[in-house]
Structures are given as C-alpha cells and as structure tokens.
Short mmCIF file of C-alpha atoms in Angstrom, two decimals:
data_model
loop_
_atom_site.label_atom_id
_atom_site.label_comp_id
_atom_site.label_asym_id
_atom_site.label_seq_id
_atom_site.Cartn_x
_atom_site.Cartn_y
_atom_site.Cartn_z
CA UNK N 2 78.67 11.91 -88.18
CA UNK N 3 79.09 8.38 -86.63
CA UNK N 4 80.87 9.60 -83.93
CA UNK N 5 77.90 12.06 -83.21
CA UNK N 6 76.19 9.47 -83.28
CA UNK N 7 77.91 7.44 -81.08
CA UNK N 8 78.04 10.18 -78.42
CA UNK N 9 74.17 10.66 -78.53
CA UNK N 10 73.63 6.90 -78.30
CA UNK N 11 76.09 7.30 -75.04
CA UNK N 12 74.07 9.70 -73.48
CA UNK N 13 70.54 8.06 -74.21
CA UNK N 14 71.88 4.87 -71.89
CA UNK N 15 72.86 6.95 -69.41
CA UNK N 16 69.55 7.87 -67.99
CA UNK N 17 68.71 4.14 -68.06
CA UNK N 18 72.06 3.05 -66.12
CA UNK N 19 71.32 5.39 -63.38
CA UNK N 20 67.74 4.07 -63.23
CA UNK N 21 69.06 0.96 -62.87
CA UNK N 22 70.90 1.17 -59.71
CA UNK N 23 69.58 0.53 -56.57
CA UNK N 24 68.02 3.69 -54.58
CA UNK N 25 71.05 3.66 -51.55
CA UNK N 26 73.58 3.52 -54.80
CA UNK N 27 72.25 6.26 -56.62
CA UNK N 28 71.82 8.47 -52.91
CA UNK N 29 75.36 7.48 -51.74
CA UNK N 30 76.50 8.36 -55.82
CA UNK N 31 74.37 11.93 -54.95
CA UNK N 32 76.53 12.71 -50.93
CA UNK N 33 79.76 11.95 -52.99
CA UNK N 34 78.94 14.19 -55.83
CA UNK N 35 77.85 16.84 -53.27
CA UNK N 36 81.71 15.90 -51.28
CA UNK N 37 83.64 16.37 -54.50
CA UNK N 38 81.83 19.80 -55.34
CA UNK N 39 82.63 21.14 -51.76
CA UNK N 40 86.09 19.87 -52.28
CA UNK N 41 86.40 21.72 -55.03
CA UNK N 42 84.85 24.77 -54.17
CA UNK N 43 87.04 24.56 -50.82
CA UNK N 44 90.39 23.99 -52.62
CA UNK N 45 89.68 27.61 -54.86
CA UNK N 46 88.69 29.71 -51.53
CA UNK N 47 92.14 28.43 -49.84
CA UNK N 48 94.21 29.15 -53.14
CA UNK N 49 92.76 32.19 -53.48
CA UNK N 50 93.20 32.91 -49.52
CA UNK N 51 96.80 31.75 -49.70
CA UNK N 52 97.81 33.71 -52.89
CA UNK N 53 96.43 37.18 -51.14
CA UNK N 54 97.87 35.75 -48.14
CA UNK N 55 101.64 34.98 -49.84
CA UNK N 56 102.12 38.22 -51.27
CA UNK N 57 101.18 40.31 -47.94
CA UNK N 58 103.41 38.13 -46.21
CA UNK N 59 106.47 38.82 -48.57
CA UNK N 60 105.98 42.80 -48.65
CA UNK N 61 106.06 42.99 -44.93
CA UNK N 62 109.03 40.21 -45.01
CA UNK N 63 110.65 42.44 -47.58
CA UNK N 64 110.16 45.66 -45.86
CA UNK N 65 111.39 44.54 -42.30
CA UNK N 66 114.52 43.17 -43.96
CA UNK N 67 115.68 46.71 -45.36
CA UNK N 68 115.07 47.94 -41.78
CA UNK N 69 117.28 45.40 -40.58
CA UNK N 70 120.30 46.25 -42.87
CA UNK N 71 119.68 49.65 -42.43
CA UNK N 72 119.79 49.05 -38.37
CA UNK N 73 122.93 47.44 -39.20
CA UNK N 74 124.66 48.88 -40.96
CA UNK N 75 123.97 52.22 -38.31
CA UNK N 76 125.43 50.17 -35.65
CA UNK N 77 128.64 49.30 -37.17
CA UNK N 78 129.60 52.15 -38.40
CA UNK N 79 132.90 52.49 -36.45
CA UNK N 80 133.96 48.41 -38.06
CA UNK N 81 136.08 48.54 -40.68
CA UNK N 82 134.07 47.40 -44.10
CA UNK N 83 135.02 43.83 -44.11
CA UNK N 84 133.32 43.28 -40.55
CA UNK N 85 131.13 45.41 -41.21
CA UNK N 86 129.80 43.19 -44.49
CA UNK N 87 130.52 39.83 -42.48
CA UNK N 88 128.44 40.94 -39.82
CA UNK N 89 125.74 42.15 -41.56
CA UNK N 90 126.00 38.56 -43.61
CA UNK N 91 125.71 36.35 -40.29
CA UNK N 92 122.44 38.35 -39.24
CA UNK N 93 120.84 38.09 -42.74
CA UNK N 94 121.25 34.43 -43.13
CA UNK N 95 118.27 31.99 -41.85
CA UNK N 96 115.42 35.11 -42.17
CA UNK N 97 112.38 33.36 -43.76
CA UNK N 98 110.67 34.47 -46.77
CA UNK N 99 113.51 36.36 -48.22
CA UNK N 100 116.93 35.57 -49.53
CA UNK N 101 120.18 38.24 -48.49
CA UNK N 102 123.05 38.18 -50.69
CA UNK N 103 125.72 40.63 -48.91
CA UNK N 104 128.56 41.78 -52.15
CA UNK N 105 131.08 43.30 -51.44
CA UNK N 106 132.65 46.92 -53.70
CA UNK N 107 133.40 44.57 -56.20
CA UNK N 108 130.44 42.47 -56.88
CA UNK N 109 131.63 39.95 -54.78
CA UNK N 110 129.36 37.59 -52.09
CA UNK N 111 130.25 37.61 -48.89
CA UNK N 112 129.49 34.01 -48.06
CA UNK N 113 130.62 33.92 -43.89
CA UNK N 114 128.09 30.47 -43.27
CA UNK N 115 126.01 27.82 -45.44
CA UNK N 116 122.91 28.95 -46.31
CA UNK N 117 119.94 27.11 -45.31
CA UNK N 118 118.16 24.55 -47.17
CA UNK N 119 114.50 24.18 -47.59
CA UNK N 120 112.71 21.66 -45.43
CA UNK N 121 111.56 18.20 -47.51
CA UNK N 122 109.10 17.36 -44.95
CA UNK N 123 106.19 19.92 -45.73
CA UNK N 124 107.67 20.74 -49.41
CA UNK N 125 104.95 22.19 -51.53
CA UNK N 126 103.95 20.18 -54.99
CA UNK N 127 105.24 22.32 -58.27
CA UNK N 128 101.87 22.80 -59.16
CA UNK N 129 100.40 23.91 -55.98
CA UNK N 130 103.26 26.01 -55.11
CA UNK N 131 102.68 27.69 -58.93
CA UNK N 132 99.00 27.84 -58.15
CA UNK N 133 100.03 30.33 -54.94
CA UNK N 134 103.41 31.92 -55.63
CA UNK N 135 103.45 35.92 -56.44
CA UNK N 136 105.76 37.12 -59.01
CA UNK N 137 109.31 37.11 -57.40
CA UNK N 138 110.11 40.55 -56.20
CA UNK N 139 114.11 41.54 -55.81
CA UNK N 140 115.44 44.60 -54.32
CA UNK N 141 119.05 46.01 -54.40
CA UNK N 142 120.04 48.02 -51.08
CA UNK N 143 123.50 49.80 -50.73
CA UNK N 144 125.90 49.40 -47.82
CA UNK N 145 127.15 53.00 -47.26
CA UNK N 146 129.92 53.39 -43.91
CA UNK N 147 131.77 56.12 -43.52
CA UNK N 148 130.67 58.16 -46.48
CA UNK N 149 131.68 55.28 -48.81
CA UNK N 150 130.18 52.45 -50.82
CA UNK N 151 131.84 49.09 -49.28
CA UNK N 152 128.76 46.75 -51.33
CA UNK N 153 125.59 46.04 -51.84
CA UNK N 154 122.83 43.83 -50.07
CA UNK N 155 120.69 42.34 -52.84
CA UNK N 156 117.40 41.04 -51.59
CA UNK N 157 115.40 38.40 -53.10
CA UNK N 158 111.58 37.08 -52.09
CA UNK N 159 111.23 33.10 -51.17
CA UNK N 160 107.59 32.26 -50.80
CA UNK N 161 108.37 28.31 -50.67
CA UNK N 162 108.53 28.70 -46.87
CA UNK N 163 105.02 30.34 -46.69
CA UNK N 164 103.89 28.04 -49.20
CA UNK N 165 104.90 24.98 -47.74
CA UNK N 166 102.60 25.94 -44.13
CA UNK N 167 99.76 26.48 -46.66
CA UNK N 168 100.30 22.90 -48.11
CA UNK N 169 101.05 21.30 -44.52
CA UNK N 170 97.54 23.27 -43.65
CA UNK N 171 96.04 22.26 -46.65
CA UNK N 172 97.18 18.43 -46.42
CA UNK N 173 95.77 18.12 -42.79
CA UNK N 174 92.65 19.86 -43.67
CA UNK N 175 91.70 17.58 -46.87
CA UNK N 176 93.02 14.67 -44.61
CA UNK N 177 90.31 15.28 -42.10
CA UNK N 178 87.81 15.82 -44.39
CA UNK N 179 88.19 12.74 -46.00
CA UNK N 180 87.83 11.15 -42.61
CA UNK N 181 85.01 13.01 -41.76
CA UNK N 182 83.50 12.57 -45.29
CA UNK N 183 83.88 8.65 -45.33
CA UNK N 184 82.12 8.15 -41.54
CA UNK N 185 79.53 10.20 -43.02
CA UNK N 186 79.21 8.11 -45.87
CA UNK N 187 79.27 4.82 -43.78
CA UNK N 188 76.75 6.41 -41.36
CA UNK N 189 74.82 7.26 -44.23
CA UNK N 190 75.00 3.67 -46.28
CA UNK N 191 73.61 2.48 -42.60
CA UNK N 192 70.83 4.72 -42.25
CA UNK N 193 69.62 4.43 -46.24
CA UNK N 194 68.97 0.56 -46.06
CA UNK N 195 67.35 0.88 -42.55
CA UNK N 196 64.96 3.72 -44.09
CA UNK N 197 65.07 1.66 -47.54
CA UNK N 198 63.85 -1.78 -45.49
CA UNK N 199 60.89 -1.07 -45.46
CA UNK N 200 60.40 -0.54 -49.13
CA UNK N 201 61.99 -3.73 -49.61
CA UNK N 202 59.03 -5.46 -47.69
CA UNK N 203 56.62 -3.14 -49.83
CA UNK N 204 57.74 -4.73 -52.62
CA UNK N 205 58.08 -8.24 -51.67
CA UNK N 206 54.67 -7.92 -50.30
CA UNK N 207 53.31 -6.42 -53.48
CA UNK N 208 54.81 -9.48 -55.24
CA UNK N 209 52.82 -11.27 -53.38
CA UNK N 210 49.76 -9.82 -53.76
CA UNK N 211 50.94 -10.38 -58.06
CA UNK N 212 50.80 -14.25 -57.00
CA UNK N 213 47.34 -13.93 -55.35
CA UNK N 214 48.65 -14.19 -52.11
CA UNK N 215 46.27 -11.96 -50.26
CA UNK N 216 47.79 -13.34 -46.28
CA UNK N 217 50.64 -10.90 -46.55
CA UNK N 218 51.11 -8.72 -43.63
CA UNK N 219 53.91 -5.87 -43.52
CA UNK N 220 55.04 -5.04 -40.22
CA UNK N 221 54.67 -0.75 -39.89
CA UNK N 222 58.34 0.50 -39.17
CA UNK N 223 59.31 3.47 -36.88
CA UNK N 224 59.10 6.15 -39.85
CA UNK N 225 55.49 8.10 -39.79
CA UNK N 226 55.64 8.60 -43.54
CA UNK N 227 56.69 4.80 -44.39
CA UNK N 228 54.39 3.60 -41.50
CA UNK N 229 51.44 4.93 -43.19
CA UNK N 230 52.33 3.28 -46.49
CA UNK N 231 52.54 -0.17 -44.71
CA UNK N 232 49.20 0.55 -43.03
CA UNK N 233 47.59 1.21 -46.06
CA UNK N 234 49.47 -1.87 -47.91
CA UNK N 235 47.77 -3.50 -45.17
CA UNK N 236 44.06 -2.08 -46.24
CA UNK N 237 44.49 -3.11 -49.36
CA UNK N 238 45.79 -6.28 -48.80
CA UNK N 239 42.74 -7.11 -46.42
CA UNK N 240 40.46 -5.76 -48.88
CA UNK N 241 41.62 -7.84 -51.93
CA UNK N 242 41.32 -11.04 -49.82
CA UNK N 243 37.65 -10.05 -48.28
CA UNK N 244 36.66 -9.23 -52.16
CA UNK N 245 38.18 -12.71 -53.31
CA UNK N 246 36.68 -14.42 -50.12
CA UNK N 247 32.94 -12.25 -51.52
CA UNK N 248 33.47 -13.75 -55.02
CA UNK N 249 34.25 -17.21 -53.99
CA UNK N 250 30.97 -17.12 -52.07
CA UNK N 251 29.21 -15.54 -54.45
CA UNK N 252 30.51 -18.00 -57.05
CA UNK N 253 28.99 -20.86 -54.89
CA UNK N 254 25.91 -18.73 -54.33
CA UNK N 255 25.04 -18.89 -58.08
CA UNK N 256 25.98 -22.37 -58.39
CA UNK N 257 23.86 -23.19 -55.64
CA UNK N 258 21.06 -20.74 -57.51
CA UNK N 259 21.19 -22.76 -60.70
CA UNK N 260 20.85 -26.01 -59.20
CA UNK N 261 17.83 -24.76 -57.28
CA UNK N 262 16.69 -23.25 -60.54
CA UNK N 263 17.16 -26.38 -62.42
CA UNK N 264 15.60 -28.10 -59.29
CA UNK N 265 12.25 -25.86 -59.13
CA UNK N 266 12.22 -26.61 -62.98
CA UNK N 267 12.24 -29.78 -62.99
CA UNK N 268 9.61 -30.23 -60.05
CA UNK N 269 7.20 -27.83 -61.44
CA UNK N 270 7.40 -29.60 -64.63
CA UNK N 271 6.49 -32.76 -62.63
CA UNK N 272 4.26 -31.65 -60.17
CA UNK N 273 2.32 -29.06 -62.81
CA UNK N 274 2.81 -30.35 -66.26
CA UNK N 275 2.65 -34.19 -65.68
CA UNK N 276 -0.51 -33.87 -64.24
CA UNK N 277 -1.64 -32.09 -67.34
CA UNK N 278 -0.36 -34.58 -69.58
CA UNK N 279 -2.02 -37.13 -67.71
CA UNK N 280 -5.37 -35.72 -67.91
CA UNK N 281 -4.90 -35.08 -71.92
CA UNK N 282 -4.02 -38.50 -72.04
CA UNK N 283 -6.79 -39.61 -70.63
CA UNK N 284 -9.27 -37.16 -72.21
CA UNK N 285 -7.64 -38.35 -75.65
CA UNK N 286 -8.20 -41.88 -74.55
CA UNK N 287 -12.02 -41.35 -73.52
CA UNK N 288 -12.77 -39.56 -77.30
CA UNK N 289 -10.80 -42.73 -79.02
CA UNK N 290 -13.08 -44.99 -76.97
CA UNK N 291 -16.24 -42.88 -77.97
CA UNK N 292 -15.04 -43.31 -81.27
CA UNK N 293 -14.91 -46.68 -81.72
CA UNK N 294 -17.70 -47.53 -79.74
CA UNK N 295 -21.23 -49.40 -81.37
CA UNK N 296 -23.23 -47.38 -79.59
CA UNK N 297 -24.48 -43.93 -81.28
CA UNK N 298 -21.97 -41.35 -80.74
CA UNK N 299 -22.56 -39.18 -77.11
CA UNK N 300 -22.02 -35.84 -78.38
CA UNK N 301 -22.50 -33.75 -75.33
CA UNK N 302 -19.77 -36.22 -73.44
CA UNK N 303 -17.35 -35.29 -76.77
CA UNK N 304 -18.47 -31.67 -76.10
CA UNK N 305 -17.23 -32.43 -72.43
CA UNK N 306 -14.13 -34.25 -73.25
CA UNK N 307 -13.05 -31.10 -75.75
CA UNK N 308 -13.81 -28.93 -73.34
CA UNK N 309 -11.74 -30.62 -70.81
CA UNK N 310 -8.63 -30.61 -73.37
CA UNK N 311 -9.19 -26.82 -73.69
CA UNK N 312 -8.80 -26.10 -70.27
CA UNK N 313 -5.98 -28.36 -69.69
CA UNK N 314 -3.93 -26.80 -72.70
CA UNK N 315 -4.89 -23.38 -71.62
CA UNK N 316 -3.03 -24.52 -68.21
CA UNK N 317 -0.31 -25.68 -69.75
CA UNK N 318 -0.42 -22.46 -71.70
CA UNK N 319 -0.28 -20.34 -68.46
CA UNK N 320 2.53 -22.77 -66.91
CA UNK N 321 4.57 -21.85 -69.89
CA UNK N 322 4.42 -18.80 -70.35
CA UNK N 323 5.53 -18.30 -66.16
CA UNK N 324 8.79 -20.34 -66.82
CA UNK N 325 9.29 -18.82 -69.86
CA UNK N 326 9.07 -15.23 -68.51
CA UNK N 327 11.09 -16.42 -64.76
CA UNK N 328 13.80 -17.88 -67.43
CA UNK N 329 13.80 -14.43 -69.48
CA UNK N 330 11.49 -12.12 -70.15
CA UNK N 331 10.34 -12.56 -73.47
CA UNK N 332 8.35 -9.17 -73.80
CA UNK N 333 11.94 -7.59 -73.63
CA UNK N 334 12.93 -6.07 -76.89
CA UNK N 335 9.64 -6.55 -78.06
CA UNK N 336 7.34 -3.74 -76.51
CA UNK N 337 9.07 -0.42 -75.27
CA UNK N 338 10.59 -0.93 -71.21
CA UNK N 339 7.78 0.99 -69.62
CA UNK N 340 4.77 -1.26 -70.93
CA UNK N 341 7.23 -4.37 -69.47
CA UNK N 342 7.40 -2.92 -66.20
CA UNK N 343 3.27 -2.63 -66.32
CA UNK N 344 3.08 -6.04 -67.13
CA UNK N 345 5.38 -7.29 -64.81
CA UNK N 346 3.21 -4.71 -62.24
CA UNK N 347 -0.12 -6.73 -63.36
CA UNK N 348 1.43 -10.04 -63.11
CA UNK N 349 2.56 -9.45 -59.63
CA UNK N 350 -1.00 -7.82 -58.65
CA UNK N 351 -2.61 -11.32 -60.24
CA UNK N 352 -0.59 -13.33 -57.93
CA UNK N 353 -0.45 -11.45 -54.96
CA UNK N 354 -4.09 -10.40 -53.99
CA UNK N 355 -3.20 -8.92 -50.87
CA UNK N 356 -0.50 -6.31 -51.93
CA UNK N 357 -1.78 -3.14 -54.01
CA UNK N 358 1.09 -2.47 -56.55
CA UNK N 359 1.89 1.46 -58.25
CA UNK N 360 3.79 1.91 -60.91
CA UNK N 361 4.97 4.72 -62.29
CA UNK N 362 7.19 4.44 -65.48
CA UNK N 363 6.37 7.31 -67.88
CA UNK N 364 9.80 9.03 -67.27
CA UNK N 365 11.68 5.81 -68.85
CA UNK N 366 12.83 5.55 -72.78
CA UNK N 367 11.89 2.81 -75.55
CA UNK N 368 14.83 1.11 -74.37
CA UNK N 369 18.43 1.06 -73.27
CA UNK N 370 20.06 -2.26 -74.75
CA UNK N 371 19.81 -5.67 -73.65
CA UNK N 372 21.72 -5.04 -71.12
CA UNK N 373 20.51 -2.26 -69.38
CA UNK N 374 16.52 -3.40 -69.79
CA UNK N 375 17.00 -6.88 -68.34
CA UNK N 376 19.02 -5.73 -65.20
CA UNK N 377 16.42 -3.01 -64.68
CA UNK N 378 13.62 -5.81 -64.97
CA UNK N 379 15.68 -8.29 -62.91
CA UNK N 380 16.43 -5.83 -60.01
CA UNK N 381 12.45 -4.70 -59.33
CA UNK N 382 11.43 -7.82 -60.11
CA UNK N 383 13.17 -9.36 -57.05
CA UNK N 384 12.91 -5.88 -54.88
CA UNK N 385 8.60 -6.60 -55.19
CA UNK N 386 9.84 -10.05 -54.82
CA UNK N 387 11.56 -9.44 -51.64
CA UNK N 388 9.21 -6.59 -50.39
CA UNK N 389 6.23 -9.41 -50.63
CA UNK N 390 7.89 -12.72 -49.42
CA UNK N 391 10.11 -11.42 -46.51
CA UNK N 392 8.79 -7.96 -45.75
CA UNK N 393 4.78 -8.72 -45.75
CA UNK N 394 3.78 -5.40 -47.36
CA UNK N 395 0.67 -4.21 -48.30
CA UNK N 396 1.74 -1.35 -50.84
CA UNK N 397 4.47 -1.38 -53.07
CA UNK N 398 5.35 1.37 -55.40
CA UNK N 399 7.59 1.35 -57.80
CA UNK N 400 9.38 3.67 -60.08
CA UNK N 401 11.56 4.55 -62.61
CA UNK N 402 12.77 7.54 -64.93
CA UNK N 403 15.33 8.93 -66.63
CA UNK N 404 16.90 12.09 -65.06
CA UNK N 405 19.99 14.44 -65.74
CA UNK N 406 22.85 13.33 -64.01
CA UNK N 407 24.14 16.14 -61.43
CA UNK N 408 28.22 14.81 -61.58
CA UNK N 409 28.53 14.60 -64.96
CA UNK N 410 28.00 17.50 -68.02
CA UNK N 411 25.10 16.14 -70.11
CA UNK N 412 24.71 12.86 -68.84
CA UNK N 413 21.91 11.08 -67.82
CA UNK N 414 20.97 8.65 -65.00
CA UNK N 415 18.33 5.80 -64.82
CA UNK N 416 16.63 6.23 -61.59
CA UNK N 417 14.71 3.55 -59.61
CA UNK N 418 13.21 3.09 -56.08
CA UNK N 419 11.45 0.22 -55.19
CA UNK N 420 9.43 1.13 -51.35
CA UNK N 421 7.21 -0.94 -49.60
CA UNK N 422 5.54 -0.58 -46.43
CA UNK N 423 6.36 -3.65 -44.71
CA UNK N 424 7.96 -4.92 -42.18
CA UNK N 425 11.52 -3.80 -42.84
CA UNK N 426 15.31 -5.30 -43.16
CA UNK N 427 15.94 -7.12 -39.30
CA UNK N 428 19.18 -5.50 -37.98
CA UNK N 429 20.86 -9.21 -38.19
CA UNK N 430 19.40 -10.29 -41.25
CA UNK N 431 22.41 -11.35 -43.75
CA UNK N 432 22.31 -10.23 -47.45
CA UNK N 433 21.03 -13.30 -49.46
CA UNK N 434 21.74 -14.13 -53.03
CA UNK N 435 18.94 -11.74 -54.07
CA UNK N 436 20.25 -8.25 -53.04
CA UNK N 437 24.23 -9.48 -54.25
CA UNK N 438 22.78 -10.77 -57.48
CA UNK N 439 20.96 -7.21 -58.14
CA UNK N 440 24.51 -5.10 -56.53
CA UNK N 441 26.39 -7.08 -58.65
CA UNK N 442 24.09 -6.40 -61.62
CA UNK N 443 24.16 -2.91 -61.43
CA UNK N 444 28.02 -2.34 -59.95
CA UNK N 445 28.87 -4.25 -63.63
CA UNK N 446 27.30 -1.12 -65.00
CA UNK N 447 29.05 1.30 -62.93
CA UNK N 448 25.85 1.77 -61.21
CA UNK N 449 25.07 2.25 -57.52
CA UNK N 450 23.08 0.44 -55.69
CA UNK N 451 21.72 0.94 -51.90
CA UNK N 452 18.96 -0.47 -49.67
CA UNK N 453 17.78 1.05 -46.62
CA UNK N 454 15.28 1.07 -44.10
CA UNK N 455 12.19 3.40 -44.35
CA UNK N 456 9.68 3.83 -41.39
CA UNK N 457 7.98 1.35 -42.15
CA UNK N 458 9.79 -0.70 -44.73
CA UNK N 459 12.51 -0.89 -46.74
CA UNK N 460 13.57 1.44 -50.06
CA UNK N 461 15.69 0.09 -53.03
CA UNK N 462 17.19 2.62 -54.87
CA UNK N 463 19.37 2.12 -57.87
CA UNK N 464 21.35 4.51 -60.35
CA UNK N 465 22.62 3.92 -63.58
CA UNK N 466 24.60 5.89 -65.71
CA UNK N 467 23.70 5.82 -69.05
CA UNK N 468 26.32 5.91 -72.42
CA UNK N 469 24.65 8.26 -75.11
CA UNK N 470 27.53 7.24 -77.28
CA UNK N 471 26.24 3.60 -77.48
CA UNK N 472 22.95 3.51 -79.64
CA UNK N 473 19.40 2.27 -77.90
CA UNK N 474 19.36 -1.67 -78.61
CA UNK N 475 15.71 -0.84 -79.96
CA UNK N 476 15.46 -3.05 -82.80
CA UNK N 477 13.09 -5.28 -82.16
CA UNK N 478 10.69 -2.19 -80.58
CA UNK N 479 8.39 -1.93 -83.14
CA UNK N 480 7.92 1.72 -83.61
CA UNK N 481 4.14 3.61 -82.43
#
C-alpha cells in the first residue's frame, strides 16, 4: 500500500515538473522523444530486413557450394582419391557464408591450408548477431570417383560474415543519424528562442504593465502570428495609459468641482443669506425700539415690520430649499421617481421662462434604489442643464420609461432621452465635467451612455440595465 502510494504521488509531480520547464526545454525534450521513437522503429525494420535477408543469402550460399563440389569432383575424376580430396579442399577453403570440411573414407579432415579467420574490424555484437542469425543449417555431401566412396564433404552455414556487413551498415547508418539528428537539434534550439523572443518581451512587458508602467512598447517581430500579439500588447498598453491619463483628469476635474461647489456655497450664502440676516436684524431691531418707546405703540409700522420678517424668512426659505435640493434631492425616496422628475420639470420651467419643458415619465416605476434614482435625476438634471445654458433651446423634452431589454431574456432597461432644439454640440467643443460626470455615472452601472447631434440640437440618451434580483429601495415611498 505505501509503495502504491508512493508511485501515485510520483506520477502526480510529474505533470508539474514538465510544466515547469521552460517552453524550448520541453520542445527540444518533444524532437528527441520523436528521434528515439524513429530510432527504434528503424532498428526493428533493419533486423527484420537483415534476418529475411541472412537466411536467403545462406540457401543460395549453400546451394552454389554443392554445385561446386559436384563440378569438382566431375573434373577430377581421372586423380587418384587423395588429390582428388586435396584439391577439392584448396577450392572450398575461403568461400564466404559457409564452412567445407573435406573427410576422407575414414572420417578423417583433409586439412591441405589454414582456414580463415573472421575479420575483428566489422565483428558483429553477440546480441545483434543473435538478433539476425537463422538456425545453423549443415549438409553432408558424398565424394563418389570412380564408382567408389573416397569421403565426404560436410557443409556447414556461417552467417557472421553476412552479419558483420549488416552491423558495419547498421553502425554507419545510426552514426549519421546521430549527426544529422544533433544539427537538427542545434538548428532547432536556435530557431525556438528566436521564435520564443518575442514571448519573452510579452512577458516582461506584461510585468510591466503589473507595476503600472503603462510606457512599455514591444517591438513587432518578423512572425505574422507573434506580430499581431505585440500589436495588440501595444493597444492595450496605449489604452490602459489613455484610461489612467482620463482618470487622473477626471480626478482633478472633481476636485476642481468641489471647490467650485464649496465656492458657489459659500458666496451664495454671502451674497443671498447675509443680506437676509441683515434685514431681520434690522427689522428685529426696529420692533425692540417700538417696544420700548414712550410714545403709544404704532401698530400698522409693527404690522409692517412683521410683514417684512415674513417675506425675508420666506426668502430664506426658498434659498434653502435650492441648496438643499442642488446638494441632494431631498424628494428622493420620499415620493415615487416619476412625481421627482415633474418637480424637477416645474422647477426648471420657474427658472427658465423662455424654455417650454415636456415631460413624460409615466412608463417609470416607484423606484429603483438609491442608486439608480439619483443618477437618473443627476443625469437629466444636467442634460436640461446643458440643453439651456450652452445650447439656447427653446423646447426641451424629456423622457423616461422602463422597457424590455432586447439582449437579455427577461430583463429590463431604463430608458432616457433628453432632446432639445437648440443650437447643438460645436464640432470642437471638448467634453466638460458635466457629460464625464453623467458617463461615468451610468458606465458604474453598466449602463450606456451617448450624446449626439439632432437637426437642430443635441439628444442624450441613456440605458440602464436593471437587476430584478436586487429589491426596489422603496422604503421610504409611502405607498398610494
């Protein structure tokens, strides 16, 4: 059991060794692999070729030898049998493939010259020469002359000679592949790390881009396929810095915006309320001097001086309630979104005699959160704010509904243009902290947003998606 263990806890690193090495290792690791298969596969064809090719060799080596004792034997007929088994001896010896032993009547070898020794040069391993050699075959052939038996020729198969040209051939051949394989591979370990270069710069670039280094530039090699990949590197890389360039702007933009807020304030509440103050003040002054005057109280100058103080407070009433509503809306999450929009429609109208405001919101819900209601506010408040400060336009019409959402099964959309009839969006005219405020707004709720240019004016038209699994933030909307 542990050493089941042990094996399965072997073969669970593996993987993660081999996805450790570097990409050239593991492709180099794959051409060797691939080398050692052919090898393989090329070593069993030529044993298989040399074993077919071994044992026709020694038939035909066998059968051309009894022709040549027979031819013999024919020929020297008329010798007496001594010369006759000498000579047939001498013309045996050195044949290749097959060993001759000439005996005489008796059993006896004829032994006229040395016989020849095996070469050492090309000599054949045991084993390969066992992986090749046929069974030995041996053949006994009488010597007849003269109508009498003078011996016998005994005839014996050698492969080793045949085998030892297949191991010379098969040394050479192995010797040249291995030359062959190993410029391969050194071509190859040269042409992986110029194709893997470029991958290398990927990465450090991308490591880069992890230290919010958004400068880095990769150069696009000769490869199409790795060319595009730099190219697109490059995109991104330009895109990330012109989005962190946007934010840093933007970030100064609202810093800039609360000042200005704080600013405006702090100026209306000296410019509108200190008057005010002043003139209660003084009113509340006047009725303590009336007061404590001899003379029979004036009641129709205390009349006056209340009347003044009414005024005044309603003013200061009014002035409060506009910074209160500029600062946030306080009508939110009180009355359903619809009857927020008309109010906001009415306020506008109040102030800005000279534009005719429509409205139409019966489409909308109570209310979609917090959230969702005060960017929906925000964003028409500052498209009529925008259609009446920079594009002069006598009609605005606004509205809003909820709608199915075409891209997405059972969902639904807030929809809202904003059109005016003004003078339009000048070709050069930048985007100011208005429009990015409201785009950034409604991009934080995966919303679109898009202004164009309408003959005349301009149309605002937002979308945003809305999450049924998220309950309506309609608490505070008391119910009809």
């Amino acid at each position: 059991m542990t050493q089941t263990t042990g094996l399965l806890a072997l073969d669970a690193t593996a993987p993660s060794r081999w996805a450790g090495w570097p990409t050239r290792r593991r492709m180099i690791a794959l051409v060797i692999a691939i080398d050692v298969l052919a090898a393989l596969v090329s070593c069993a064809v030529i044993v298989l070729n040399a074993r077919s090719a071994v044992e026709v060799e020694m038939r035909a080596a066998l059968a051309n030898v009894e022709l040549l004792v027979s031819d013999t034997i024919d020929l020297a007929q008329s010798a007496s049998p001594s010369s006759l088994l000498q000579t047939l001896d001498l013309r045996v010896q050195g044949l290749r493939h097959v060993r001759v032993a000439v005996l005489d009547a008796a059993d006896a070898p004829v032994a006229t010259a040395p016989a020849r020794r095996r070469g050492e040069h090309h000599a054949a391993p045991a084993w390969f020469a066992a992986l090749i050699a046929p069974a030995p075959r041996q053949h006994a052939l009488p010597i007849v002359a003269q109508g009498r038996h003078i011996g016998t020729a005994r005839i014996t198969t050698q492969p080793l000679d045949e085998i030892d040209e297949v191991w010379g051939y098969t040394v050479s051949l192995s010797l040249a592949s291995l030359c062959v394989s190993l410029g391969l591979l050194g071509a190859l370990y040269v042409a992986f790390g110029r194709v893997l270069a470029p991958l290398t710069q990927v990465a450090e670039g991308l490591t880069h881009l992890e230290r919010h280094d958004y400068t880095v530039r990769i150069t696009p090699p000769a490869s199409r396929e790795l060319a595009v990949i730099a190219t697109r590197f490059n995109s991104v890389a330009q895109a990330l810095a012109e989005a962190r360039a946007a934010n840093g702007r933007l970030n100064r933009q609202l810093l800039t915006a609360q000042d200005d807020e704080r600013r405006r304030t702090a100026l209306e509440l000296h410019d509108e309320f200190g008057p005010c103050l002043f003139a209660l003040e003084a009113n509340a002054a006047s009725v303590t001097r009336m007061a404590d005057a001899d003379a029979p109280l004036d009641r129709d100058r205390l009349r006056q001086r209340a009347q003044d103080i009414g005024s005044i407070v309603g003013q200061v009433q009014t002035l409060n309630r506009d910074l209160l509503n500029r600062l946030r809306p306080h009508a939110l999450g009180q009355v359903p979104l619809a009857d927020c929009l008309r109010l906001l429609q009415r306020d506008f109208g109040r102030r800005h005699p000279g534009t005719i405001f429509t409205g139409d919101f019966d489409g909308l819900g109570r209310g979609y959160g917090d959230v969702v209601d005060l960017t929906v506010f925000r964003c028409i408040q500052e498209s009529m704010t925008n259609a009446v400060r920079h594009g002069a336009a006598p009609h605005v019409a606004v509205r809003a509904s909820e709608e199915a959402d075409p891209t997405a099964h059972g969902g639904t959309i807030l929809q809202i243009a904003v059109q005016d009839d003004g003078i339009g969006v000048a070709p050069g005219h930048g985007v100011g902290l208005g429009l990015s405020g409201m785009r950034e707004r409604v991009e934080a709720l995966s919303g679109t947003f898009v202004l164009d240019n309408s003959v005349p004016g301009t149309v605002v038209r937002i979308m945003i998606p809305l999450d049924h699994e998220r309950p309506e933030d309609s608490s505070a909307i008391p119910q009809a």
